[in-house]
Structures are given as structure tokens and as C-alpha cells.
């Protein structure tokens, strides 16, 4: 009984003289390789030329600010709960009077750390976030690191800079910038 | 010898030496580039335009690596190995006629290191000496794998030298001379030996691959079985010399193939080119320019064969050792002897084309047999369907 249609019957008949001469086979092999010689090369010259990212690519995390520059994160911890790799830790802090221009809500993350060796870039933190504060950027790759102490990314490297806004934000879900 | 003639001759010899080293250097670049192109890659392209500075970067790397000599190795032989390989590789190009003659003050100077009347024997002798480089290097390393690689190289070279020599005999019977210059001059215009000795050419080409230790005959450095073969223990420029000697050997064998079978510096219409050049520029300049054109043509043929060496390397897998020996002793040597006999019979009968009978016969037998074999498999297929 045949299990698949892919099985082929092996030809075990003795080789013909033409096959045993090698030369016709060598000639056809040379033909195959020379065809590749003239083919277009699919190589992308990396540093000069970059491959386009997929629109759903999940790259380096960013902690968003709102349009007034206030951090959106309220340290609810839902991302840390959602994280299957347990890469996220945070310590919550209370906003003092006079810090309203820094933090959007009364509670904020004093410490927010992602262990990049643990992170699997699944994007569940982004899905869990009720404040649209954490996103995985579709155009930035997490950088390589050379030392162990570079592995844990703190707020200094995660919160977006006001003069260098991330390309992704709440408009990804609402369609409106706010 | 007149002084100007002496100077011109010295320049020619230096040029031949320099050009063979330069071509070997750029063969390493070409090898990587061709390998890449055959595998749909762009190849080295960072060092200089098209990666043309890559050989220089490679040489720089080789020189600055640690030059290690194993404690148990025989120190002097360990150094002698790569030196011998390099020496013998460089010696062969002395007798290859790279062009016709140059006219200097009315005296004719041949574009060749030296025209000796046993040219082809000299090539064979030096090529046989080349085994010593590999053998001494492999033995002096005091390493089982190196020794095995060296033994493989030695036995392979000796086996294939026989068939190579026998395939040459047919050429020598036709030319009646061992001098490479005479052999080339007899192929004036388009009377290339390939049209009279197709079988000899195939045998010689195969043996040239084996002599150069190139794929599909690169068993001496078979990585999967022998790590690096005879140069396992070598590092730095000593390893570089071994690899470089391989490329010089490739250049020289391409040149010898072109000389013996593809007419060297001869090309169709060469007389017309020479006469029109002499008519336009006078005897001295016209003749020298015509020689230059011939040399260019010769180098074109050499480059084609170097390309062919690389093309084959990236097409064919390596032979197994028993297959290699079977092919050499049971395949090529009897074929070469048959070719010699047929050529001799043809020369007695007054034709040089009798060697084609061998090819025609083989093709005929193969087609007939393939036809009957096809019927057999078709019948078997029909049976299995029922």
C-alpha cells in the first residue's frame, strides 16, 4: 500500500555505457552551473541596502509618551503578567504634585526593565497594555550586546525621546493620534 | 649574444616570471569570484572595486599569522616542503612559448624563457618533482593525516602521470619533436592538435586536473577524511606557498594544454594580421605587434582553461579513492594506449584523423546500447503497471 504519492521507484538497472562514460553527465552538469553563472544574484548588500521589514514585524520595544510628552505607562503590571518569558519587571511610583508634565496618570513606573535575553518578541505585552504605552517597533531591531550588563534595558533605553518619536503608537489601534 | 638582445631576453624572462606570479595571485581572486557566481553569490566585493585588492589582503593576512612549526616535526624538511612546491611550480613556465619572436636590431628573440629541444620532457620532469613538495611536507609534519594526504598525493600523481605521458606520445608521434616551440609552430593557423587528437586531449585534461590536485581529484586535501591533508600542520605563509603553488600549477597546466592542443599563440588569420601590420607599420613594429597579438590570444586560451578548471571544481563532486584509481589505471591508461596505436596506424596510412574513429565508435556503441536499455526499462515499467 502506498502511503503518499511522493514515493518513487528507484531505478536499479545497470548503467548504460553513456552513463558509465561520465562525460555526458559532466557536460550536462557544467551546463547547469554555467546557467547559474549568468543568473541575477539575489544577494542584498546589507549595510548599504536594507531589506524592507514586514509591516507586522515586532522589533525593539518602546515606552510611548503622549503628544504632550508625558509617559503613558501607569505601571499596572499587565504586560509583566502577559509576558510568557517573564522578561518584564517594574516598580511603581506615585506622581508628586508638580510632576504632571512628566507622567500622564497618578501612578507611573519608577523602574521599568526588560531582559532582552529573555524576551521572545511575541508582542503580548503590547496587546495587554490598556494605556497604549508599550509597543514593539516595526522598523527597529533590538541591538546586539557584547556584555552581560547591557542585556537588561531600563527606562533610559526604552522610553521614547521627544525629538525622535517612534513610528508606532496608539494610532495603530485607533487610527487617530492622541 | 648582442647586448640589446640580452637585455630583451632578460626582460622577457622577468616578464614571464612576473606574469605567472601575477596570474596565480589573481587566480585566487578569480576562484572566489567564479565560485560565488556559480553559486548565485556576488563574491568578494569589499576590498577595492570588485574586490580586486582581495589577494593582497589575503597575502597580508598570511604574512601576519603565527608561523608555527610543530615540536615533533622535522624542522628543515618542514620548511623545505612548501619551498620545493613553490620552486617546482615556478620552474615550469620557463619552457612555455608565450609568443612568436621579437625583432631587435634585426635579430630574432623568442618570447620564451628558454627553447630547449626536450621541452615537454622538462615539463614532465619538473611536474614529477612537484610531488616531493607535497610528500616532504606531509612526512615532516609528523601527523598521520598529513602523511596519509601526502601518500595519496604521491600515488595519485604517479598514476596519472602514466596516462598523461601516454596521451602526449600521440602528439609527439605527429610532431616528431619534443620542443614545445616546434609543436606550436606545426599548429600554424587553425591546424590545432585538438582536431587530430580529441581523445588525447580528454585524457590530458583529466590528468592535468589530477596533477594539480584539483577537484574532482583533490583527495590529498580531502577535508572530511584528512582535515587539511598534507598541509594540516602548516600555517602562515608556508600554507600560503602550498596554496599559491597550486594556482601556479594551474596556470602552467592551462598554458601547456593550450600549447599542446590549442595551438599556443596561433589563431586563424594570423598571417593576414601579421602582413597587414607589417604593411602599415614597417617590418620591425609590425612583426613585434603581431607577436603581441599572438601572445594575447595565447593568454586568452590560458584564461579560458583556468576558468574551466574552476568551473569544473564547482560542478563535480570529489571521486572516491578506489574510483580515482580505477579511472586512472583501468580507464585512462588503456584508452591512451589505444589512442597511440590508432594514431600510429593513421600516420602509417597517411591520415592524422584516425583518432576520431575511437570517439565515433564509443558514441555509436553508447547510443545503440542506450537505445536497447531504454526499451528494457520501458518494458519493465509496463510490467510494473500491470
Coordinates of C-alpha atoms in Angstrom, one line a residue:
Chain A
X1 CA 0.0 0.0 0.0
X2 CA 1.3 3.4 -0.8
X3 CA 1.1 6.0 2.0
X4 CA 1.9 9.0 -0.2
X5 CA 2.1 9.8 -3.9
X6 CA 5.7 11.0 -3.4
X7 CA 7.4 7.7 -3.4
X8 CA 9.5 6.9 -6.4
X9 CA 10.6 3.6 -7.6
X10 CA 14.4 3.5 -7.6
X11 CA 15.9 2.6 -10.9
X12 CA 18.4 -0.1 -10.1
X13 CA 19.0 -1.2 -13.7
X14 CA 22.8 -1.3 -14.6
X15 CA 24.2 1.9 -16.0
X16 CA 24.4 2.3 -19.8
X17 CA 27.7 2.8 -21.4
X18 CA 26.9 6.5 -21.9
X19 CA 26.3 6.9 -18.2
X20 CA 29.4 5.0 -17.3
X21 CA 31.5 7.3 -19.6
X22 CA 30.8 10.2 -17.1
X23 CA 31.4 12.7 -19.9
X24 CA 27.7 13.3 -21.0
X25 CA 26.8 13.7 -17.3
X26 CA 29.7 16.1 -16.7
X27 CA 28.7 18.1 -19.8
X28 CA 25.2 18.5 -18.6
X29 CA 26.4 19.4 -15.1
X30 CA 28.7 22.0 -16.5
X31 CA 25.7 23.4 -18.4
X32 CA 23.7 23.6 -15.2
X33 CA 26.4 25.5 -13.3
X34 CA 27.2 27.9 -16.2
X35 CA 23.5 28.8 -16.3
X36 CA 23.8 30.0 -12.7
X37 CA 26.9 32.0 -13.6
X38 CA 24.7 34.4 -15.6
X39 CA 21.8 34.4 -13.3
X40 CA 20.8 37.5 -11.3
X41 CA 22.2 37.3 -7.8
X42 CA 19.7 37.6 -5.0
X43 CA 22.2 39.0 -2.5
X44 CA 21.3 42.2 -0.7
X45 CA 24.4 44.3 0.0
X46 CA 23.5 44.7 3.7
X47 CA 24.9 47.9 5.1
X48 CA 24.2 49.9 2.0
X49 CA 21.0 48.2 1.1
X50 CA 18.4 47.0 3.5
X51 CA 15.6 44.6 3.1
X52 CA 12.2 46.0 3.8
X53 CA 10.6 45.0 7.0
X54 CA 7.3 43.2 7.1
X55 CA 4.5 45.5 8.3
X56 CA 3.8 43.2 11.2
X57 CA 7.5 42.9 12.2
X58 CA 8.0 43.0 16.0
X59 CA 11.3 44.7 16.9
X60 CA 12.7 46.7 19.8
X61 CA 10.2 47.8 22.5
X62 CA 9.4 51.4 23.0
X63 CA 7.6 53.1 26.0
X64 CA 5.4 55.7 24.4
X65 CA 4.9 59.3 25.6
X66 CA 1.7 61.1 24.7
X67 CA 1.5 64.2 22.5
X68 CA 2.4 66.4 25.5
X69 CA 5.5 64.4 26.2
X70 CA 4.1 62.6 29.3
X71 CA 4.9 59.0 29.8
X72 CA 1.8 56.8 29.2
X73 CA 2.8 53.9 31.3
X74 CA 0.9 53.6 34.6
X75 CA 2.7 50.6 36.0
X76 CA -0.4 48.4 36.1
X77 CA 1.8 45.3 35.5
X78 CA -0.5 43.7 32.9
X79 CA 2.4 43.5 30.5
X80 CA 4.5 41.7 33.1
X81 CA 1.6 39.3 33.7
X82 CA 1.1 38.7 30.0
X83 CA 4.7 38.1 29.3
X84 CA 5.3 34.4 28.7
X85 CA 9.0 34.7 29.1
X86 CA 8.8 36.8 32.3
X87 CA 11.1 39.3 30.9
X88 CA 9.4 42.4 32.3
X89 CA 9.8 43.8 35.8
X90 CA 8.7 47.1 37.1
X91 CA 8.4 49.2 40.3
X92 CA 5.5 51.5 40.5
X93 CA 5.8 55.1 42.0
X94 CA 3.3 57.8 42.9
X95 CA 3.3 61.0 41.0
X96 CA 4.2 64.0 43.2
X97 CA 2.5 67.4 42.7
X98 CA 4.4 69.3 40.0
X99 CA 5.2 66.2 38.0
X100 CA 2.1 66.4 35.9
X101 CA 4.1 67.3 32.9
X102 CA 6.1 64.1 33.2
X103 CA 3.5 61.4 33.9
X104 CA 0.1 61.1 32.4
X105 CA -1.6 59.3 35.4
X106 CA -1.2 59.5 39.1
X107 CA 0.8 56.3 39.1
X108 CA 3.9 55.7 37.0
X109 CA 6.7 53.2 36.6
X110 CA 9.8 54.3 38.6
X111 CA 11.7 51.3 37.2
X112 CA 10.8 49.5 34.0
X113 CA 13.1 46.8 32.9
X114 CA 13.0 44.3 30.0
X115 CA 15.5 41.5 30.0
X116 CA 16.4 41.2 26.3
X117 CA 17.9 37.8 26.7
X118 CA 14.5 36.5 28.0
X119 CA 12.3 38.4 25.6
X120 CA 10.9 36.4 22.7
X121 CA 9.4 39.4 20.9
X122 CA 5.9 37.8 20.9
X123 CA 4.1 41.1 21.3
X124 CA 1.8 40.0 24.1
X125 CA 2.9 43.0 26.3
X126 CA 1.7 45.3 23.5
X127 CA -1.6 43.5 23.3
X128 CA -2.1 43.5 27.1
X129 CA -1.3 47.2 27.6
X130 CA -4.6 49.2 28.4
X131 CA -2.8 52.5 28.1
X132 CA -1.2 52.0 24.7
X133 CA 2.2 52.6 26.4
X134 CA 4.4 49.8 25.2
X135 CA 4.9 48.9 21.5
X136 CA 7.2 46.7 19.6
X137 CA 8.5 48.9 16.8
X138 CA 8.1 47.5 13.3
X139 CA 11.3 49.2 12.0
X140 CA 13.9 48.8 14.7
X141 CA 15.8 45.7 15.5
X142 CA 16.9 45.0 19.1
X143 CA 20.7 45.8 19.1
X144 CA 23.3 43.1 19.7
X145 CA 25.1 43.3 23.0
X146 CA 28.6 42.4 24.0
X147 CA 28.4 42.5 27.8
X148 CA 26.0 40.9 30.2
X149 CA 25.2 44.2 31.9
X150 CA 23.9 45.6 28.6
X151 CA 21.2 42.9 28.4
X152 CA 18.7 44.5 30.7
X153 CA 17.1 47.5 29.1
X154 CA 15.9 50.2 31.6
X155 CA 13.8 53.2 31.1
X156 CA 16.7 55.2 29.8
X157 CA 16.7 53.0 26.7
X158 CA 13.0 52.2 26.4
X159 CA 11.2 55.5 26.8
X160 CA 11.0 57.3 23.5
X161 CA 12.8 60.6 23.1
X162 CA 10.6 63.6 22.3
X163 CA 12.9 64.6 19.4
X164 CA 13.0 61.1 18.0
X165 CA 9.5 59.8 18.2
X166 CA 8.8 56.1 17.4
X167 CA 7.0 55.3 14.2
X168 CA 4.3 53.4 16.0
X169 CA 1.8 54.5 18.6
X170 CA -1.9 54.5 19.7
X171 CA -2.9 55.3 16.1
X172 CA -2.1 51.7 15.3
X173 CA -5.3 50.7 17.1
X174 CA -7.5 53.8 17.0
X175 CA -6.5 55.2 13.7
X176 CA -6.4 58.6 15.5
X177 CA -3.3 60.2 17.0
X178 CA -3.8 61.2 20.6
Chain B
X1 CA 74.9 37.5 -27.8
X2 CA 74.4 41.1 -28.6
X3 CA 73.8 43.3 -25.6
X4 CA 70.4 44.6 -26.7
X5 CA 69.3 41.0 -27.4
X6 CA 70.5 40.0 -24.0
X7 CA 68.5 42.8 -22.4
X8 CA 65.4 42.0 -24.3
X9 CA 65.7 38.3 -23.4
X10 CA 66.2 39.2 -19.7
X11 CA 63.1 41.4 -19.8
X12 CA 61.1 38.6 -21.4
X13 CA 62.2 36.1 -18.7
X14 CA 61.4 38.5 -15.9
X15 CA 58.1 39.3 -17.5
X16 CA 57.2 35.6 -17.8
X17 CA 58.1 35.1 -14.2
X18 CA 56.2 38.1 -13.0
X19 CA 53.2 37.4 -15.2
X20 CA 52.9 33.8 -14.0
X21 CA 53.0 35.0 -10.3
X22 CA 50.5 37.8 -11.0
X23 CA 48.1 35.5 -12.8
X24 CA 48.4 33.0 -9.9
X25 CA 47.7 35.8 -7.5
X26 CA 44.6 36.8 -9.3
X27 CA 43.6 33.2 -9.9
X28 CA 42.8 33.2 -6.1
X29 CA 40.5 36.2 -6.6
X30 CA 39.0 34.6 -9.8
X31 CA 38.4 31.4 -8.0
X32 CA 36.4 33.0 -5.3
X33 CA 34.6 35.2 -7.7
X34 CA 33.7 32.4 -10.1
X35 CA 32.8 30.1 -7.2
X36 CA 30.4 32.8 -6.0
X37 CA 28.9 33.4 -9.4
X38 CA 28.3 29.7 -10.0
X39 CA 26.5 29.6 -6.6
X40 CA 24.4 32.8 -7.2
X41 CA 26.5 34.9 -4.9
X42 CA 28.4 38.2 -5.7
X43 CA 31.7 37.0 -4.2
X44 CA 34.3 39.3 -2.6
X45 CA 33.5 42.9 -3.3
X46 CA 34.6 44.9 -0.3
X47 CA 38.4 45.2 -0.8
X48 CA 38.7 47.6 -3.7
X49 CA 36.5 47.8 -6.7
X50 CA 35.1 44.3 -7.5
X51 CA 37.2 43.1 -4.6
X52 CA 40.3 43.4 -6.7
X53 CA 42.5 44.0 -3.7
X54 CA 41.4 40.8 -2.0
X55 CA 44.5 38.8 -3.0
X56 CA 46.7 41.5 -1.4
X57 CA 44.6 41.4 1.7
X58 CA 44.9 37.6 1.8
X59 CA 48.6 37.8 1.4
X60 CA 48.8 40.4 4.2
X61 CA 46.8 38.1 6.5
X62 CA 49.0 35.1 5.6
X63 CA 52.2 37.0 6.4
X64 CA 51.0 38.3 9.8
X65 CA 49.7 34.9 11.1
X66 CA 51.8 32.9 13.5
X67 CA 54.3 30.8 11.7
X68 CA 54.0 27.6 13.7
X69 CA 56.3 24.6 13.5
X70 CA 55.2 21.6 15.5
X71 CA 57.7 20.4 18.1
X72 CA 57.8 16.8 16.8
X73 CA 58.2 17.9 13.2
X74 CA 61.4 17.7 11.3
X75 CA 62.2 21.3 11.1
X76 CA 64.2 21.6 8.0
X77 CA 62.1 19.3 5.9
X78 CA 59.0 21.1 7.2
X79 CA 60.4 24.3 5.7
X80 CA 61.7 22.5 2.6
X81 CA 58.2 21.2 1.7
X82 CA 56.5 24.4 0.7
X83 CA 59.7 25.8 -0.7
X84 CA 60.0 22.9 -3.0
X85 CA 56.4 23.1 -4.0
X86 CA 56.8 26.7 -4.9
X87 CA 60.1 26.2 -6.7
X88 CA 58.9 23.4 -8.9
X89 CA 55.7 25.3 -9.7
X90 CA 57.7 28.4 -10.8
X91 CA 60.2 26.4 -12.9
X92 CA 57.8 25.0 -15.4
X93 CA 56.9 28.2 -17.1
X94 CA 60.5 28.6 -18.4
X95 CA 59.9 26.4 -21.4
X96 CA 56.4 27.5 -22.4
X97 CA 56.5 29.5 -25.6
X98 CA 54.4 32.6 -24.8
X99 CA 54.7 34.1 -28.3
X100 CA 56.4 34.1 -31.6
X101 CA 59.6 36.2 -31.9
X102 CA 60.6 39.8 -31.3
X103 CA 62.8 41.6 -33.8
X104 CA 65.6 43.6 -32.0
X105 CA 68.1 45.3 -34.3
X106 CA 67.5 42.7 -36.9
X107 CA 68.0 39.7 -34.5
X108 CA 65.0 37.5 -33.7
X109 CA 64.4 36.8 -30.0
X110 CA 61.9 34.2 -29.0
X111 CA 59.2 35.1 -26.5
X112 CA 60.0 32.2 -24.2
X113 CA 62.2 31.6 -21.2
X114 CA 64.4 29.1 -23.0
X115 CA 63.7 26.9 -26.0
X116 CA 65.2 23.6 -25.2
X117 CA 64.7 20.6 -27.6
X118 CA 63.3 18.4 -24.8
X119 CA 60.7 21.0 -23.6
X120 CA 57.9 18.6 -22.9
X121 CA 60.2 16.2 -21.1
X122 CA 61.4 19.1 -18.9
X123 CA 57.8 19.9 -18.0
X124 CA 57.2 16.3 -17.1
X125 CA 60.3 16.1 -15.0
X126 CA 59.6 19.2 -13.1
X127 CA 55.9 18.2 -12.6
X128 CA 57.1 14.9 -11.2
X129 CA 59.4 16.8 -8.8
X130 CA 56.4 18.7 -7.6
X131 CA 55.3 15.6 -5.7
X132 CA 58.3 16.0 -3.5
X133 CA 57.0 19.2 -2.1
X134 CA 53.8 17.6 -1.0
X135 CA 55.4 14.4 0.1
X136 CA 58.1 16.0 2.2
X137 CA 55.7 18.5 3.7
X138 CA 53.3 15.7 4.7
X139 CA 56.0 13.5 6.1
X140 CA 57.8 16.2 8.0
X141 CA 54.6 17.3 9.8
X142 CA 54.7 14.1 11.9
X143 CA 51.0 13.8 11.7
X144 CA 49.1 10.7 10.5
X145 CA 46.6 12.7 8.5
X146 CA 49.3 14.8 6.8
X147 CA 51.2 11.6 5.9
X148 CA 48.0 10.0 4.5
X149 CA 47.3 13.1 2.4
X150 CA 50.9 13.1 1.1
X151 CA 50.8 9.4 0.2
X152 CA 47.5 10.0 -1.6
X153 CA 49.0 12.9 -3.5
X154 CA 52.1 10.9 -4.4
X155 CA 50.2 7.8 -5.6
X156 CA 47.7 9.8 -7.5
X157 CA 50.3 11.9 -9.2
X158 CA 52.3 8.9 -10.2
X159 CA 49.2 7.0 -11.5
X160 CA 48.0 9.9 -13.6
X161 CA 51.5 10.8 -14.9
X162 CA 51.5 7.5 -16.8
X163 CA 48.3 8.2 -18.7
X164 CA 49.4 11.8 -19.2
X165 CA 52.7 10.7 -20.8
X166 CA 50.9 8.2 -23.0
X167 CA 48.5 10.8 -24.2
X168 CA 51.4 13.0 -25.1
X169 CA 53.1 10.2 -27.1
X170 CA 50.4 10.5 -29.7
X171 CA 51.1 14.2 -30.1
X172 CA 54.9 13.5 -30.3
X173 CA 54.3 10.9 -33.0
X174 CA 52.6 13.6 -35.1
X175 CA 55.0 16.4 -34.4
X176 CA 58.2 14.4 -34.3
X177 CA 59.7 16.8 -31.8
X178 CA 59.8 17.3 -28.1
X179 CA 60.4 21.0 -28.3
X180 CA 57.3 22.9 -27.3
X181 CA 58.1 25.7 -29.8
X182 CA 58.2 23.2 -32.7
X183 CA 54.9 21.7 -31.6
X184 CA 53.3 25.1 -31.6
X185 CA 54.8 26.1 -34.9
X186 CA 53.3 23.0 -36.5
X187 CA 49.9 24.1 -35.4
X188 CA 50.1 27.3 -37.5
X189 CA 46.8 29.0 -38.2
X190 CA 44.0 26.7 -37.3
X191 CA 45.8 23.3 -37.5
X192 CA 45.4 22.8 -33.8
X193 CA 46.1 19.4 -32.4
X194 CA 42.7 19.2 -30.8
X195 CA 41.2 18.4 -34.2
X196 CA 43.5 15.4 -34.6
X197 CA 43.8 14.3 -31.0
X198 CA 40.4 14.7 -29.3
X199 CA 40.9 11.5 -27.2
X200 CA 44.4 12.6 -26.2
X201 CA 43.1 16.0 -25.2
X202 CA 40.4 14.5 -22.9
X203 CA 42.9 12.2 -21.3
X204 CA 45.5 15.0 -20.9
X205 CA 42.9 17.4 -19.5
X206 CA 41.7 14.8 -16.9
X207 CA 45.3 14.0 -15.9
X208 CA 46.1 17.7 -15.6
X209 CA 43.3 18.0 -13.1
X210 CA 44.7 15.1 -11.2
X211 CA 48.3 16.5 -11.3
X212 CA 47.1 19.9 -10.0
X213 CA 45.2 18.2 -7.2
X214 CA 42.1 20.0 -8.3
X215 CA 38.5 18.8 -7.8
X216 CA 37.3 16.1 -8.7
X217 CA 40.8 14.7 -7.8
X218 CA 41.6 16.8 -4.7
X219 CA 41.8 13.8 -2.4
X220 CA 45.1 14.8 -0.9
X221 CA 43.3 17.6 0.9
X222 CA 40.0 15.9 1.5
X223 CA 38.7 17.8 4.5
X224 CA 36.1 15.3 5.6
X225 CA 38.6 12.5 5.9
X226 CA 42.0 14.1 6.3
X227 CA 41.3 17.5 7.9
X228 CA 43.6 19.6 5.6
X229 CA 45.6 16.7 4.1
X230 CA 49.3 17.3 3.7
X231 CA 49.1 20.9 4.8
X232 CA 47.2 20.2 8.1
X233 CA 50.1 21.4 10.2
X234 CA 51.0 24.4 8.1
X235 CA 50.1 27.9 8.9
X236 CA 51.1 31.4 7.8
X237 CA 52.9 31.9 4.6
X238 CA 54.1 28.3 4.4
X239 CA 50.4 27.3 3.9
X240 CA 50.2 30.3 1.6
X241 CA 53.0 28.9 -0.5
X242 CA 51.3 25.5 -0.8
X243 CA 48.0 27.1 -1.9
X244 CA 49.8 29.6 -4.2
X245 CA 51.8 26.7 -5.8
X246 CA 48.5 25.1 -6.7
X247 CA 47.4 28.2 -8.5
X248 CA 50.8 28.5 -10.4
X249 CA 50.5 24.8 -11.3
X250 CA 47.0 25.5 -12.6
X251 CA 48.3 28.4 -14.7
X252 CA 51.2 26.3 -16.1
X253 CA 48.9 23.3 -16.9
X254 CA 46.5 25.6 -18.7
X255 CA 49.4 27.0 -20.7
X256 CA 50.7 23.5 -21.5
X257 CA 47.2 22.4 -22.6
X258 CA 46.9 25.5 -24.8
X259 CA 50.3 24.8 -26.3
X260 CA 49.8 21.1 -27.0
X261 CA 46.2 21.0 -28.1
X262 CA 45.0 24.6 -28.8
X263 CA 47.8 25.9 -30.9
X264 CA 49.5 28.2 -28.4
X265 CA 49.8 31.6 -29.9
X266 CA 48.4 30.5 -33.2
X267 CA 45.0 31.8 -34.3
X268 CA 43.1 31.7 -37.6
X269 CA 44.0 34.7 -39.8
X270 CA 47.3 35.3 -38.1
X271 CA 49.2 35.6 -41.4
X272 CA 46.8 38.2 -42.6
X273 CA 47.1 40.2 -39.3
X274 CA 50.9 40.0 -39.5
X275 CA 51.1 41.1 -43.1
X276 CA 48.7 44.0 -42.7
X277 CA 50.5 45.1 -39.6
X278 CA 53.9 45.0 -41.4
X279 CA 52.4 46.8 -44.3
X280 CA 51.1 49.6 -42.1
X281 CA 54.0 49.9 -39.6
X282 CA 57.1 48.5 -41.2
X283 CA 58.9 45.3 -40.6
X284 CA 60.1 45.8 -37.0
X285 CA 57.0 47.3 -35.4
X286 CA 54.6 45.2 -37.5
X287 CA 56.3 41.9 -36.6
X288 CA 56.5 42.8 -32.9
X289 CA 52.9 43.9 -32.7
X290 CA 51.8 40.7 -34.5
X291 CA 53.7 38.8 -31.9
X292 CA 52.0 40.7 -29.1
X293 CA 48.6 39.9 -30.6
X294 CA 49.6 36.2 -30.7
X295 CA 50.6 36.4 -27.1
X296 CA 47.3 38.0 -26.2
X297 CA 45.5 35.2 -27.9
X298 CA 47.6 32.7 -26.0
X299 CA 46.7 34.3 -22.7
X300 CA 43.1 34.3 -23.7
X301 CA 43.3 30.5 -24.2
X302 CA 45.1 30.2 -20.8
X303 CA 42.4 32.2 -19.1
X304 CA 39.7 30.1 -20.6
X305 CA 41.4 26.9 -19.2
X306 CA 41.9 28.5 -15.8
X307 CA 38.2 29.3 -15.9
X308 CA 37.4 25.8 -16.9
X309 CA 39.5 24.4 -14.0
X310 CA 37.4 26.5 -11.6
X311 CA 34.1 25.8 -13.5
X312 CA 34.7 22.0 -13.1
X313 CA 35.7 22.5 -9.4
X314 CA 32.3 23.9 -8.6
X315 CA 30.4 21.4 -10.6
X316 CA 31.8 18.0 -9.8
X317 CA 31.9 16.2 -6.5
X318 CA 35.1 14.5 -5.4
X319 CA 36.0 11.0 -6.5
X320 CA 36.3 8.2 -4.0
X321 CA 39.8 6.8 -3.8
X322 CA 39.1 3.5 -5.5
X323 CA 37.1 5.3 -8.2
X324 CA 40.1 7.5 -8.8
X325 CA 42.5 4.6 -9.1
X326 CA 40.0 2.7 -11.3
X327 CA 39.7 5.6 -13.6
X328 CA 43.4 6.1 -13.9
X329 CA 44.6 2.6 -14.3
X330 CA 41.7 0.8 -15.9
X331 CA 40.2 3.7 -17.8
X332 CA 42.7 6.3 -19.0
X333 CA 45.8 4.2 -19.5
X334 CA 44.2 1.6 -21.8
X335 CA 42.4 4.4 -23.6
X336 CA 45.7 6.2 -24.1
X337 CA 47.5 3.1 -25.4
X338 CA 44.6 2.5 -27.8
X339 CA 44.9 6.1 -28.9
X340 CA 48.6 5.7 -29.5
X341 CA 48.1 2.6 -31.6
X342 CA 45.3 4.2 -33.6
X343 CA 47.3 7.4 -34.2
X344 CA 50.3 5.3 -35.3
X345 CA 48.2 3.3 -37.7
X346 CA 46.7 6.5 -39.0
X347 CA 50.1 8.0 -39.6
X348 CA 51.2 4.9 -41.5
X349 CA 48.1 5.2 -43.6
X350 CA 48.8 8.9 -44.2
X351 CA 46.0 10.4 -42.2
X352 CA 46.0 12.2 -38.8
X353 CA 42.3 11.9 -38.2
X354 CA 42.2 8.2 -37.2
X355 CA 41.8 9.1 -33.5
X356 CA 38.2 10.2 -34.3
X357 CA 37.4 6.6 -35.1
X358 CA 37.7 6.0 -31.3
X359 CA 35.3 8.7 -30.4
X360 CA 32.9 7.7 -33.2
X361 CA 33.0 4.1 -32.1
X362 CA 32.4 4.9 -28.5
X363 CA 29.5 7.3 -29.3
X364 CA 28.0 4.6 -31.7
X365 CA 28.2 1.8 -29.1
X366 CA 26.8 4.1 -26.4
X367 CA 23.8 5.2 -28.4
X368 CA 22.9 1.7 -29.5
X369 CA 23.3 0.4 -26.0
X370 CA 21.3 3.3 -24.6
X371 CA 18.6 2.6 -27.1
X372 CA 18.2 -1.0 -26.2
X373 CA 18.4 -0.1 -22.5
X374 CA 15.6 2.4 -22.9
X375 CA 13.4 -0.4 -24.4
X376 CA 14.2 -2.6 -21.4
X377 CA 13.2 -0.1 -18.8
X378 CA 10.0 0.8 -20.8
X379 CA 9.1 -2.8 -20.9
X380 CA 9.8 -3.1 -17.1
X381 CA 7.6 -0.1 -16.5
X382 CA 4.7 -1.5 -18.4
X383 CA 5.0 -4.7 -16.4
X384 CA 5.0 -3.0 -13.1
X385 CA 1.9 -1.0 -14.0
X386 CA 0.0 -4.3 -14.7

